[in-house]
Coordinates of C-alpha atoms and ligand atoms in Angstrom, one line a residue:
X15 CA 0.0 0.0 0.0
X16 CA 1.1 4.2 -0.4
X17 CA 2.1 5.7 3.1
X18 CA 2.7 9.2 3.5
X19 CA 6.5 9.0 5.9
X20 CA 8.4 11.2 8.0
X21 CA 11.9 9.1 7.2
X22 CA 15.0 11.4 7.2
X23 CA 15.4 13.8 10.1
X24 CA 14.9 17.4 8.7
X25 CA 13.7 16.6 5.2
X26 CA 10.0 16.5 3.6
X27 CA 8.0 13.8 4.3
X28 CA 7.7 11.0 1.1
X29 CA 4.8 9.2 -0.1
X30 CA 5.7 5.3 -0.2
X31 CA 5.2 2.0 -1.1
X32 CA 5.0 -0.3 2.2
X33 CA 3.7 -3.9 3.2
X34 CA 0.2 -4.3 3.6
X35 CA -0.6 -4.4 7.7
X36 CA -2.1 -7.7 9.4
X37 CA -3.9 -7.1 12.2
X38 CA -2.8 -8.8 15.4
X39 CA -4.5 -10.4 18.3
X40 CA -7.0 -7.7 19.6
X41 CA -6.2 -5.0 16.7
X42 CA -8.5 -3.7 14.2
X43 CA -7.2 -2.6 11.1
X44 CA -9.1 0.1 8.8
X45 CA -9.2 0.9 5.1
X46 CA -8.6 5.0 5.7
X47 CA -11.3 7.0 4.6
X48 CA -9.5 10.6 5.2
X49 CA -6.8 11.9 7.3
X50 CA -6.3 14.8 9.0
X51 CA -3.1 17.6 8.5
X52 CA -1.7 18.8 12.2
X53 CA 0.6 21.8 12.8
X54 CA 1.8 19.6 15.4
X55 CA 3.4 16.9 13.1
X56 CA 5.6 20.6 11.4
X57 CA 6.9 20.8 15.2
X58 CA 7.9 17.2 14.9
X59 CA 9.4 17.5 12.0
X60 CA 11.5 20.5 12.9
X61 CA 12.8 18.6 15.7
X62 CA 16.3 18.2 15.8
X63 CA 17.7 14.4 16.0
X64 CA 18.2 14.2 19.7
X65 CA 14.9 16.0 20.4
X66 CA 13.0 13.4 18.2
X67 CA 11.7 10.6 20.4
X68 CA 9.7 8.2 17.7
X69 CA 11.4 5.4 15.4
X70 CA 11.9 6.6 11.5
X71 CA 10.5 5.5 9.1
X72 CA 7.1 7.2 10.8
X73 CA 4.0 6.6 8.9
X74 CA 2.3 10.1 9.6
X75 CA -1.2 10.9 10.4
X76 CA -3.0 11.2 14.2
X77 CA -6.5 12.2 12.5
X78 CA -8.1 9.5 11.2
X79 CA -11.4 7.8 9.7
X80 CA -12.1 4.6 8.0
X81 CA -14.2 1.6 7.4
X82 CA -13.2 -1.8 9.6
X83 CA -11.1 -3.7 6.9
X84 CA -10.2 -6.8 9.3
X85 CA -10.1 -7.7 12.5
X86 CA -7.5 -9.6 14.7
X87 CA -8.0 -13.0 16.9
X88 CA -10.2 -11.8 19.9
X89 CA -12.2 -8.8 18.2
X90 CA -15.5 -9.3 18.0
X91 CA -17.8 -6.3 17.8
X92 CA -16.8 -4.9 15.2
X93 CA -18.5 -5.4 12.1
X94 CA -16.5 -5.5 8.6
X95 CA -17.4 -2.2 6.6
X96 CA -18.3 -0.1 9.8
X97 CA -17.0 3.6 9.4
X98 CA -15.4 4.8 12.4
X99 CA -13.3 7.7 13.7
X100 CA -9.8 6.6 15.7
X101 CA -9.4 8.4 19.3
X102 CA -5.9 9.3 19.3
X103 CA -4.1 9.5 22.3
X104 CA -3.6 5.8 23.4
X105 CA -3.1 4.8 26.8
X106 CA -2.7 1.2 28.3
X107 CA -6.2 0.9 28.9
X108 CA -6.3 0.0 32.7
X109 CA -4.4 2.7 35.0
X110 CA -6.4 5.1 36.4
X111 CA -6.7 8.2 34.3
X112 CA -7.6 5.3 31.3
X113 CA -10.2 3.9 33.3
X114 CA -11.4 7.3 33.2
X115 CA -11.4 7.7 29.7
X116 CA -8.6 9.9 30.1
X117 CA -6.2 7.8 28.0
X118 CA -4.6 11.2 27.1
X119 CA -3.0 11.2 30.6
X120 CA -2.5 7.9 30.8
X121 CA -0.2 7.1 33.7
X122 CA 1.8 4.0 32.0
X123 CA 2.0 5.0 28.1
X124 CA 5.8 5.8 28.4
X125 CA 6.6 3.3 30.4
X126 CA 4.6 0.6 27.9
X127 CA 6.1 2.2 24.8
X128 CA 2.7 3.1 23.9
X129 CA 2.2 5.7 21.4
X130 CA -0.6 7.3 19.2
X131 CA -1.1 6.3 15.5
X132 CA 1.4 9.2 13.4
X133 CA 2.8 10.3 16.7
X134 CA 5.1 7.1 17.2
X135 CA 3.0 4.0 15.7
X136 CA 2.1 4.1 12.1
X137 CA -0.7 6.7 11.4
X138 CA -3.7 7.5 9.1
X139 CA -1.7 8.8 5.7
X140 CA -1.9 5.2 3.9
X141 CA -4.2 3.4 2.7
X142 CA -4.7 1.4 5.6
X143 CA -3.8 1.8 9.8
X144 CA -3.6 -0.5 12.4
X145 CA -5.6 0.6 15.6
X146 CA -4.5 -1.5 18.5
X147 CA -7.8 -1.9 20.3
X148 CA -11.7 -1.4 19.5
X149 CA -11.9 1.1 22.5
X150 CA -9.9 3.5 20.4
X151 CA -12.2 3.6 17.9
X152 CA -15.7 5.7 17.5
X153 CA -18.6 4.7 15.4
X154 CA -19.8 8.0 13.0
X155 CA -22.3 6.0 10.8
X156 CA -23.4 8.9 8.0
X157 CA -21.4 11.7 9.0
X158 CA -19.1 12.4 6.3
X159 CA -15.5 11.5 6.8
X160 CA -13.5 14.3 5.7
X161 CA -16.1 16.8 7.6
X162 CA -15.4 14.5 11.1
X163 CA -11.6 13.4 10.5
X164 CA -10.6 17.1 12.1
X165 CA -13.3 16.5 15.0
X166 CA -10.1 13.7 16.2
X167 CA -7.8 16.5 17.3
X168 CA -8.6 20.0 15.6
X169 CA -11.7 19.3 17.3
X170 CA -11.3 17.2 20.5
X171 CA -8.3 19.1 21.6
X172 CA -10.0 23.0 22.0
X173 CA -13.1 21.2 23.0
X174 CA -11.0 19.7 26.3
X175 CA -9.6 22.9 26.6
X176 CA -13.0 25.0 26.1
X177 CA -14.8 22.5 28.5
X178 CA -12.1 23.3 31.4
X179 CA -13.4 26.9 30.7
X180 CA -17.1 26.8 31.1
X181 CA -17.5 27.5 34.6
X182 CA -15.4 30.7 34.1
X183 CA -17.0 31.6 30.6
X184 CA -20.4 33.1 32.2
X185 CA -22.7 35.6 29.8
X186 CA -21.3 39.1 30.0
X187 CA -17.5 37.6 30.0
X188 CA -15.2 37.6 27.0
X189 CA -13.2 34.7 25.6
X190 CA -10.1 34.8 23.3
X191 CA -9.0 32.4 20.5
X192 CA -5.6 33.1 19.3
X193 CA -4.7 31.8 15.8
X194 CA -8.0 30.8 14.0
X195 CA -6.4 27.9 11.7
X196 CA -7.9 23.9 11.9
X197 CA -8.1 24.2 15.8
X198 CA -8.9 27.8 16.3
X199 CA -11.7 27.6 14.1
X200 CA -13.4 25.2 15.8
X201 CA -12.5 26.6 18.9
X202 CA -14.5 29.4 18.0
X203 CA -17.7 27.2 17.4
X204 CA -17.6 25.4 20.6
X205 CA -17.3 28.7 22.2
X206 CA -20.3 29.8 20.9
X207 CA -21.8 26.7 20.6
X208 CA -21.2 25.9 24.8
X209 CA -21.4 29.6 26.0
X210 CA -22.5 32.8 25.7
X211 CA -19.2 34.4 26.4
X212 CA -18.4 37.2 23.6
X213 CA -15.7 35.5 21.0
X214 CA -12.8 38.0 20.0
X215 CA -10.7 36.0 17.6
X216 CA -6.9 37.1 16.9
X217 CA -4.4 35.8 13.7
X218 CA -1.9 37.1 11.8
X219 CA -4.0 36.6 8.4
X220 CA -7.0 38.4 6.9
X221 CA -8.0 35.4 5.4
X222 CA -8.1 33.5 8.9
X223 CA -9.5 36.4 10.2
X224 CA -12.4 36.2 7.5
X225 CA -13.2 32.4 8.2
X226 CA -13.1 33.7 11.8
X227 CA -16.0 35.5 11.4
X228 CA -18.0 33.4 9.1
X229 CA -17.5 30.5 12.0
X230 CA -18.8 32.8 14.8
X231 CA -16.5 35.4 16.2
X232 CA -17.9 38.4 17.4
X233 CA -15.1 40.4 16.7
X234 CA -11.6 39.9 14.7
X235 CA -8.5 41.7 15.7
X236 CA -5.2 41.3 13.7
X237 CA -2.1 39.7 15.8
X238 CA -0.2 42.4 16.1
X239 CA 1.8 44.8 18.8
X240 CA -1.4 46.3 18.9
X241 CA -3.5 43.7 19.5
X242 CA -3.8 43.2 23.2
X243 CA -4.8 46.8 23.9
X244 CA -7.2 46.5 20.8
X245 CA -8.8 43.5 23.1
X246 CA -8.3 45.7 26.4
X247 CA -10.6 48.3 24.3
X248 CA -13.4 45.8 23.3
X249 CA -14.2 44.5 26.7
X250 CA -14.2 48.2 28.2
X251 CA -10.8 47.6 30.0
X252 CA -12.1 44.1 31.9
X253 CA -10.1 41.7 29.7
X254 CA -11.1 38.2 29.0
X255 CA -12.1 35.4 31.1
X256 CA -10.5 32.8 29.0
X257 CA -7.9 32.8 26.7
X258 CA -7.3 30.2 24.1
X259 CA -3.9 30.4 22.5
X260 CA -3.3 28.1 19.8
X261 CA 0.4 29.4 18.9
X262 CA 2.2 29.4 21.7
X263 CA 5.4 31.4 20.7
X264 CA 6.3 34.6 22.6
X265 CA 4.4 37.3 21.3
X266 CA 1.5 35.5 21.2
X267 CA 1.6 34.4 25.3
X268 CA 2.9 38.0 25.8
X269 CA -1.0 38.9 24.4
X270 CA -2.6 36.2 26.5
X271 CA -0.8 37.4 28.9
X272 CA -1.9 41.1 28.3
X273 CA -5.6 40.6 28.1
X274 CA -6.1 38.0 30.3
X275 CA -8.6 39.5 33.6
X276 CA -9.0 38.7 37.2
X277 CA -9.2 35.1 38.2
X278 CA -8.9 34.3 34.0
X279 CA -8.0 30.8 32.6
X280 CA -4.9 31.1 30.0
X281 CA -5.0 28.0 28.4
X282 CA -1.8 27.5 26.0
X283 CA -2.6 25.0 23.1
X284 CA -0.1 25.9 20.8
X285 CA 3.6 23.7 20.7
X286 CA 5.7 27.0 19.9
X287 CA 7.6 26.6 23.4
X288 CA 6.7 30.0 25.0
X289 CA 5.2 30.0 28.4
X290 CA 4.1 32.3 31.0
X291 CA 5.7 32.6 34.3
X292 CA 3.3 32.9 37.0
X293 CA 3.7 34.4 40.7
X294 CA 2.6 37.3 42.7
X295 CA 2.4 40.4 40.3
X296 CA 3.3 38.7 37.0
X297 CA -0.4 38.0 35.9
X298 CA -3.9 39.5 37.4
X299 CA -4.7 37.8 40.4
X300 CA -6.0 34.2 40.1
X301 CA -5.1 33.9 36.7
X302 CA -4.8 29.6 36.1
X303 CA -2.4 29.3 33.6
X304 CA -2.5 25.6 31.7
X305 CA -1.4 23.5 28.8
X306 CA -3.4 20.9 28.1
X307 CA -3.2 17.3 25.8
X308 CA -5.3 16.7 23.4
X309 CA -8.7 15.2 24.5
X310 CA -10.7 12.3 26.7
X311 CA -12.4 9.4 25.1
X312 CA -16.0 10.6 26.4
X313 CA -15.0 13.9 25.2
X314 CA -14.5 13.0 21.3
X315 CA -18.1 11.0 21.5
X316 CA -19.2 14.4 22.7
X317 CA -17.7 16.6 20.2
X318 CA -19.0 14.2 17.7
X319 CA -22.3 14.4 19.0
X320 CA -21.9 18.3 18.4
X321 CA -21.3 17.7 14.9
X322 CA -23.9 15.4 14.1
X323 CA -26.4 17.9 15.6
X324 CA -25.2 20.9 13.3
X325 CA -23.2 22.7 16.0
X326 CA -20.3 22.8 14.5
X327 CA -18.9 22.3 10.9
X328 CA -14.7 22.2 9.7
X329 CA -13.6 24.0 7.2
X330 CA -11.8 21.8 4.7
X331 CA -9.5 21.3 1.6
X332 CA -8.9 17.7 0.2
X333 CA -5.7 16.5 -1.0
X334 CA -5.2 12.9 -2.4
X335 CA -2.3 10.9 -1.1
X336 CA 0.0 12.0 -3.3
X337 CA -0.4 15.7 -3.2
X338 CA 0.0 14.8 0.9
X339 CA 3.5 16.8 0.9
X340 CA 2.2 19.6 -0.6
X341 CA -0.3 20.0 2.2
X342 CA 2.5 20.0 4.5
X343 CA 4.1 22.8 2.6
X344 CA 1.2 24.6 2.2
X345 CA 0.1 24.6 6.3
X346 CA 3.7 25.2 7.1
X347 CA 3.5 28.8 4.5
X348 CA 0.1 29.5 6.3
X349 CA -1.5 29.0 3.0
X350 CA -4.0 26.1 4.6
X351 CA -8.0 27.8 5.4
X352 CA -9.2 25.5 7.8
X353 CA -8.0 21.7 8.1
X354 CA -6.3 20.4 5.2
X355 CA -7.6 16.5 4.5
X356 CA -5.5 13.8 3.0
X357 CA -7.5 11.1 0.8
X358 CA -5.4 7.8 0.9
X359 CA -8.1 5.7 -1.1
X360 CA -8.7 8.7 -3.2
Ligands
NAD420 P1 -2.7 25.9 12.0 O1 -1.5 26.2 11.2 O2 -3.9 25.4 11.3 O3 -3.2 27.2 12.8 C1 -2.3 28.1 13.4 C2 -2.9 29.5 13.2 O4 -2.1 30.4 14.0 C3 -2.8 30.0 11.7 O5 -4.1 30.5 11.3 C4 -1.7 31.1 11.8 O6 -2.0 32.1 10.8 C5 -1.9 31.6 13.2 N1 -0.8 32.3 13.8 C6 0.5 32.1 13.5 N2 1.2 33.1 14.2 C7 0.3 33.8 14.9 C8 0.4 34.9 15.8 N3 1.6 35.4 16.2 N4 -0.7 35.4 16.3 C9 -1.9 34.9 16.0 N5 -2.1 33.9 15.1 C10 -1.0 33.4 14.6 O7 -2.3 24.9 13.2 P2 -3.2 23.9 14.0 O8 -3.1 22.5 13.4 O9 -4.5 24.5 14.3 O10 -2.4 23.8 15.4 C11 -2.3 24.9 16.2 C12 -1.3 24.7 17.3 O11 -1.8 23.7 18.2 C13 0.0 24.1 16.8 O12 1.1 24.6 17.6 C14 -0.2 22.6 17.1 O13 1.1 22.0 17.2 C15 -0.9 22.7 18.4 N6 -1.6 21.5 18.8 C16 -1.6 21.2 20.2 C17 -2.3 20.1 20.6 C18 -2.3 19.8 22.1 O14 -2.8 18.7 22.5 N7 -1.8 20.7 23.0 C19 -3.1 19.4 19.7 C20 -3.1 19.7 18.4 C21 -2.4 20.8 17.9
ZN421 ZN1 -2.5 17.3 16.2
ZN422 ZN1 -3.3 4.1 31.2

């Protein structure tokens, strides 16, 4: 089968020829339906040979979708042809946080050598993945695949970090998204979708800033020098009750940092490194600064619910398996609207 791998540290990925995968005792293995493009696998593969912690060749892909193609020894409720949506973040399956669902946190995954599908095991750019157990996998019978593949991480991940929020997020407050790409944008729905906070979104492009606005923000603000007294000025010198920062580099924590209110949540999504120190006089009082990981189990059957009632919707462009680089290139330029899709079976 074609692969889409990660296989030489620092160079573009390569679409591949690779054997056909078997599914073992208790796996499942799907025929991919789509795929999704993360910023998070450009941070991976910027990542410097000692900082890289997976095997190479690396099969990429953490979104996925597909129909059950075969089954290993042991798997039995799973019928052949069912279309289903992978949960990502793999944990052991019987610690605590797991038994929670909260296999995101999963206390034993490093210590197991377990890791997700794309981020360590071979992911969803082929034309077929190997999931390693049926709990890890979501039934999304007529929901369109490339319209739910994003719901996997761009979605799952703000809507853990939204869901933190919504005891803070009461009406009259304001929230923040910063960087509107294929999580911001969904951000934005589930903050209007799960509160009536007012939704000032922030990015460096017009066009984000456009699909900002057809998604739901109130207001737009460009991500400039400017910007976090330009958000000081729209909530009457209050700031915002939660702030959603899905960059993570300097300037864009310094902002969080800058409009964030009284006893705020700063919740730091984005990989790009930058943090905020907190102690007495650095932030507003009771600010809760956080980075969260990705999503729970419960939650993505949640988010998926969302979708299936209308809630929320992801912007996409489609790319077939081949073209899979050039997605890479063009998210990496800033040149993706939305979530860009890869189509292994075309
Ligand atoms: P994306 O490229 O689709 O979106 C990023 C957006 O940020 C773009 O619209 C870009 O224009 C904008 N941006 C860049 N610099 C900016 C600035 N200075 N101010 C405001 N906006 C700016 O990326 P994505 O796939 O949505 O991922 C977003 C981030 O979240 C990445 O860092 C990714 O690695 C990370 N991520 C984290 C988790 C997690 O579990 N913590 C999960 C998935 C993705
Ligand atoms: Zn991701
Ligand atoms: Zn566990």
């Amino acid at each position: 089968m074609k692969a889409l791998q990660y296989r030489t540290i620092g160079a573009a990925p390569e679409v591949v020829t690779v054997p056909d995968p078997e599914p073992g005792p208790g796996q499942v293995v799907l025929r991919v339906s789509a795929a999704g493009v993360c910023h998070s696998d450009i941070a991976v593969m910027g990542w410097s040979a000692e900082d890289y912690p997976y095997g190479l060749p690396l099969t990429l892909g953490h979104e996925g979708v597909g129909t059950v193609a075969a089954v290993g020894p042991g798997v039995t409720s799973l019928p052949i042809g069912a279309p289903v949506a992978v949960y990502g973040p793999w944990g052991c399956g019987s610690c605590v946080k797991c038994a929670e669902g909260r296999e995101n946190y999963c206390l034993r995954a490093a210590e197991l050598g377990i890791f997700p599908p794309g981020l360590g095991a071979p992911g969803a750019m082929a034309e077929y993945m190997v999931v390693d157990d049926p709990r890890h996998l979501v039934p999304i019978d007529g929901m369109d695949p490339v319209a739910t593949v994003p719901l996997t991480d761009a979605g799952l991940t703000p809507y853990h970090a939204v869901k933190r929020s919504l005891g803070t997020l009461a009406p009259g407050t304001t929230a923040v998204v910063i960087g509107t790409g294929g999580l911001g944008h969904v951000a934005i729905q589930l903050l209007r979708a799960l509160t009536s906070a007012r939704v000032v979104a922030l990015d460096v492009s017009e066009d984000k800033l456009e699909l900002a606005r057809t998604v739901g923000a109130h207001e737009v603000v460009l991500s400039d020098a400017n910007a976090a007294a330009r958000v000081m000025e729209l909530t009457g010198g209050r700031g915002a009750q939660g702030v959603f920062d899905f960059v993570g580099v300097e300037p864009t924590v310094r902002i969080a940092a800058g409009v964030a209110s009284v006893e705020s949540d700063v919740t730091i999504v984005g990989v790009g490194g930058a943090g905020l120190p907190v102690g007495f006089g650095l932030l507003p009082f009771e600010v809760n600064v956080t980075a969260p990981y990705w999503g729970t189990r419960s939650e993505l059957i949640e988010v998926l619910e969302l979708a299936r009632s209308g809630a929320i919707s992801v912007h996409t462009e489609t790319f077939g398996l081949d073209d899979a680089p050039l997605a890479y290139e063009r998210l990496h330029a800033g040149r993706i609207n939305g979530r860009a899709v890869i189509l292994p079976n075309g």
